[in-house]
Coordinates of C-alpha atoms in Angstrom, one line a residue:
M1 CA 152.9 116.5 138.5
D2 CA 149.3 116.1 139.4
I3 CA 147.5 112.9 138.3
G4 CA 143.7 112.7 138.5
Y5 CA 141.6 109.7 139.3
A6 CA 137.8 109.4 139.0
R7 CA 135.5 106.3 139.6
V8 CA 131.9 105.4 139.5
S9 CA 130.5 102.1 140.6
T10 CA 128.5 101.1 137.6
T11 CA 128.4 101.7 133.8
K12 CA 125.0 103.4 134.3
Q13 CA 126.7 106.3 136.3
D14 CA 128.6 109.1 134.7
L15 CA 132.0 110.5 135.5
D16 CA 131.4 114.1 134.3
R17 CA 131.2 115.8 137.7
Q18 CA 134.4 114.3 139.0
I19 CA 136.3 114.9 135.7
D20 CA 135.1 118.5 135.6
A21 CA 136.4 119.1 139.2
L22 CA 139.7 117.6 138.3
R23 CA 140.0 119.6 135.1
Q24 CA 139.3 122.8 137.2
E25 CA 142.4 121.9 139.2
G26 CA 144.4 122.2 136.0
I27 CA 144.8 118.4 135.3
T28 CA 144.6 117.6 131.6
A29 CA 142.3 114.8 130.3
K30 CA 145.2 112.6 129.4
R31 CA 146.4 112.6 133.1
I32 CA 142.9 111.8 134.5
Y33 CA 142.5 108.0 134.9
V34 CA 139.0 106.6 135.2
D35 CA 137.1 103.4 136.2
K36 CA 133.6 102.3 136.1
K37 CA 134.0 99.7 138.8
S38 CA 132.8 99.0 142.3
G39 CA 135.2 100.0 145.0
A40 CA 135.1 96.3 146.1
N41 CA 136.5 95.3 142.8
T42 CA 140.3 95.1 142.9
N43 CA 140.5 94.9 139.2
R44 CA 140.5 98.6 138.5
P45 CA 142.7 99.3 135.5
G46 CA 142.4 103.0 135.7
L47 CA 143.6 103.2 139.2
H48 CA 146.4 100.7 138.5
A49 CA 147.5 102.9 135.6
A50 CA 147.4 106.0 137.7
L51 CA 149.6 104.4 140.4
D52 CA 152.0 103.1 137.8
Q53 CA 152.4 106.6 136.3
A54 CA 153.0 108.3 139.7
R55 CA 156.6 109.1 140.5
E56 CA 158.3 110.6 143.6
G57 CA 157.0 114.2 144.0
D58 CA 153.8 113.6 142.1
L59 CA 150.3 114.1 143.6
I60 CA 147.2 111.9 143.0
V61 CA 144.1 114.1 143.1
V62 CA 140.5 112.6 143.7
H63 CA 137.1 114.2 144.1
T64 CA 136.5 112.3 147.4
L65 CA 138.7 109.7 149.1
D66 CA 136.2 107.0 148.8
R67 CA 137.0 106.9 145.0
L68 CA 140.3 105.2 145.9
G69 CA 139.0 102.3 148.1
R70 CA 135.8 100.6 149.3
T71 CA 136.7 101.2 153.0
V72 CA 138.6 103.8 154.9
R73 CA 141.1 101.1 155.8
D74 CA 141.8 100.4 152.1
T75 CA 142.2 104.1 151.4
L76 CA 144.4 104.7 154.4
N77 CA 146.7 101.8 153.4
L78 CA 147.0 103.2 149.9
I79 CA 147.8 106.6 151.2
H80 CA 150.6 105.1 153.4
D81 CA 151.9 103.0 150.5
L82 CA 152.1 106.0 148.2
A83 CA 153.8 108.1 150.9
D84 CA 156.5 105.5 151.1
R85 CA 157.1 106.1 147.4
G86 CA 157.1 109.9 147.9
V87 CA 153.7 110.3 146.2
G88 CA 151.0 112.4 147.8
V89 CA 147.2 112.2 147.8
R90 CA 144.8 115.2 147.8
N91 CA 141.0 115.2 147.9
L92 CA 138.7 118.0 146.7
A93 CA 135.3 117.6 148.3
D94 CA 135.5 115.6 151.5
P95 CA 134.6 117.3 154.8
I96 CA 138.1 116.3 156.0
R97 CA 140.6 117.6 153.6
V98 CA 143.8 115.6 153.1
D99 CA 147.0 116.6 151.3
S100 CA 149.7 114.1 152.2
S101 CA 152.2 115.6 149.8
N102 CA 153.8 117.5 152.8
P103 CA 154.7 115.1 155.6
E104 CA 155.7 118.1 157.8
D105 CA 152.2 119.6 157.7
P106 CA 150.6 118.9 161.1
M107 CA 147.1 119.4 159.8
S108 CA 147.6 116.9 157.0
Q109 CA 149.0 114.4 159.5
L110 CA 146.0 115.0 161.8
A111 CA 143.6 114.3 159.0
V112 CA 145.4 111.0 158.3
V113 CA 145.2 110.0 162.0
M114 CA 141.5 110.8 162.0
L115 CA 141.1 108.6 159.0
A116 CA 142.9 105.8 160.9
L117 CA 140.5 106.2 163.9
F118 CA 137.5 106.1 161.6
G119 CA 139.0 103.0 160.0
Q120 CA 139.3 101.2 163.3
M121 CA 135.7 102.1 164.2
E122 CA 134.5 100.8 160.9
R123 CA 136.3 97.5 161.4
T124 CA 134.8 97.1 164.9
Y125 CA 131.3 97.8 163.7
A126 CA 131.8 95.4 160.8
I127 CA 132.8 92.6 163.1
E128 CA 129.8 93.3 165.3
R129 CA 127.4 93.4 162.4
A130 CA 128.8 90.1 161.0
A131 CA 128.5 88.4 164.5
H132 CA 124.9 89.7 164.8
A133 CA 123.9 88.4 161.4
R134 CA 125.3 85.0 162.1
A135 CA 123.5 84.8 165.4
V136 CA 120.2 85.8 163.7
A137 CA 120.7 83.3 161.0
T138 CA 121.4 80.5 163.5
A139 CA 118.4 81.4 165.6
K140 CA 116.2 81.1 162.4
G141 CA 117.8 77.7 161.6
R142 CA 119.7 78.9 158.6
R143 CA 123.3 77.9 157.8
S144 CA 125.8 80.7 157.5
G145 CA 128.5 80.7 154.8
R146 CA 128.4 80.0 151.1
P147 CA 126.3 77.2 149.6
S148 CA 128.1 74.1 148.5
V149 CA 126.4 74.0 145.1
V150 CA 125.8 77.0 142.8
D151 CA 122.5 77.0 140.9
P152 CA 123.5 77.4 137.2
T153 CA 120.4 79.4 136.5
K154 CA 121.3 81.9 139.3
L155 CA 124.9 82.0 138.0
A156 CA 123.7 82.8 134.5
Y157 CA 121.5 85.6 135.9
A158 CA 124.4 86.9 138.0
E159 CA 126.6 87.1 134.8
H160 CA 123.7 88.9 133.0
L161 CA 123.5 91.4 135.9
R162 CA 127.2 92.0 135.9
N163 CA 127.2 92.7 132.1
E164 CA 124.4 95.2 132.7
G165 CA 126.6 97.1 135.0
H166 CA 125.3 96.1 138.4
T167 CA 127.6 96.1 141.4
I168 CA 128.6 93.0 143.3
N169 CA 126.5 94.0 146.2
E170 CA 123.4 94.4 144.0
I171 CA 124.1 91.0 142.4
V172 CA 124.5 89.3 145.8
E173 CA 121.1 90.8 146.9
K174 CA 119.3 89.8 143.7
T175 CA 120.7 86.3 143.3
G176 CA 121.5 85.2 146.9
I177 CA 124.9 84.0 145.7
T178 CA 127.7 85.0 148.1
R179 CA 130.4 87.5 147.2
T180 CA 133.1 84.9 147.4
T181 CA 131.3 82.5 145.1
L182 CA 130.7 85.3 142.6
Y183 CA 134.3 86.2 142.5
R184 CA 135.2 82.5 142.0
H185 CA 132.8 81.9 139.2
L186 CA 132.7 85.3 137.6
P187 CA 136.3 86.3 137.1
P188 CA 136.9 90.0 136.2
R189 CA 137.3 91.1 132.6
P190 CA 140.8 91.7 131.3
P191 CA 142.0 95.2 132.5
R192 CA 141.7 98.1 130.0
P193 CA 143.2 101.3 131.2
L194 CA 141.2 104.4 130.3
T195 CA 141.8 108.1 130.8
A196 CA 139.4 111.0 130.6
E197 CA 141.0 111.8 127.2
N198 CA 138.9 108.9 125.8
H199 CA 135.8 109.8 127.8
H200 CA 132.9 111.5 126.2
P201 CA 130.1 112.9 128.4
N202 CA 126.8 111.0 128.4
Q203 CA 128.3 108.4 126.0
A204 CA 127.2 104.9 126.8
D205 CA 130.0 102.6 128.1
T206 CA 129.7 99.3 126.2
R207 CA 132.6 97.6 128.1
Q208 CA 131.6 94.7 130.2
E209 CA 132.5 94.9 133.9

């Protein structure tokens, strides 16, 4: 059985293009799970519901692999975890096409290996960027790391931005509050699984993220 999954990062974006692509693959609306969540947010009820529904022999289909995780590493780990359960993953629009449902397919395995290499490169570059940012901050006399006290006004503004559908990255940029502090003081809303069967194109999503 094919199970679809679609995700956009904010409530201001629409899922229609992804849902249409999945429907064209013959996946019914009730088997397309959706989220309006940043990939950095681990509280993604649609994805969790899709993973819970998947059984051995099933295939999870996404428009592009970045819908599954924020980083290549996250996505690769998920693909391997699903493979251990006998569940495959297939993408529709990435330059590198992946279909992990057949472990004997050499091209599929090559695609996964390439993803692993990209993941390693991404981790290396991330470490280098973080080290450079710390060095620049130190040279300018700024302390790195989270502030010891959170400004209540900034925290209230951060909550307002989240409720308006802004991503964590956008909130960090606008408020100056670190990601770790935001996750500690702004816990995610209770999960609410949603499928495309309940999705209406261009309808405003009033759920708070």
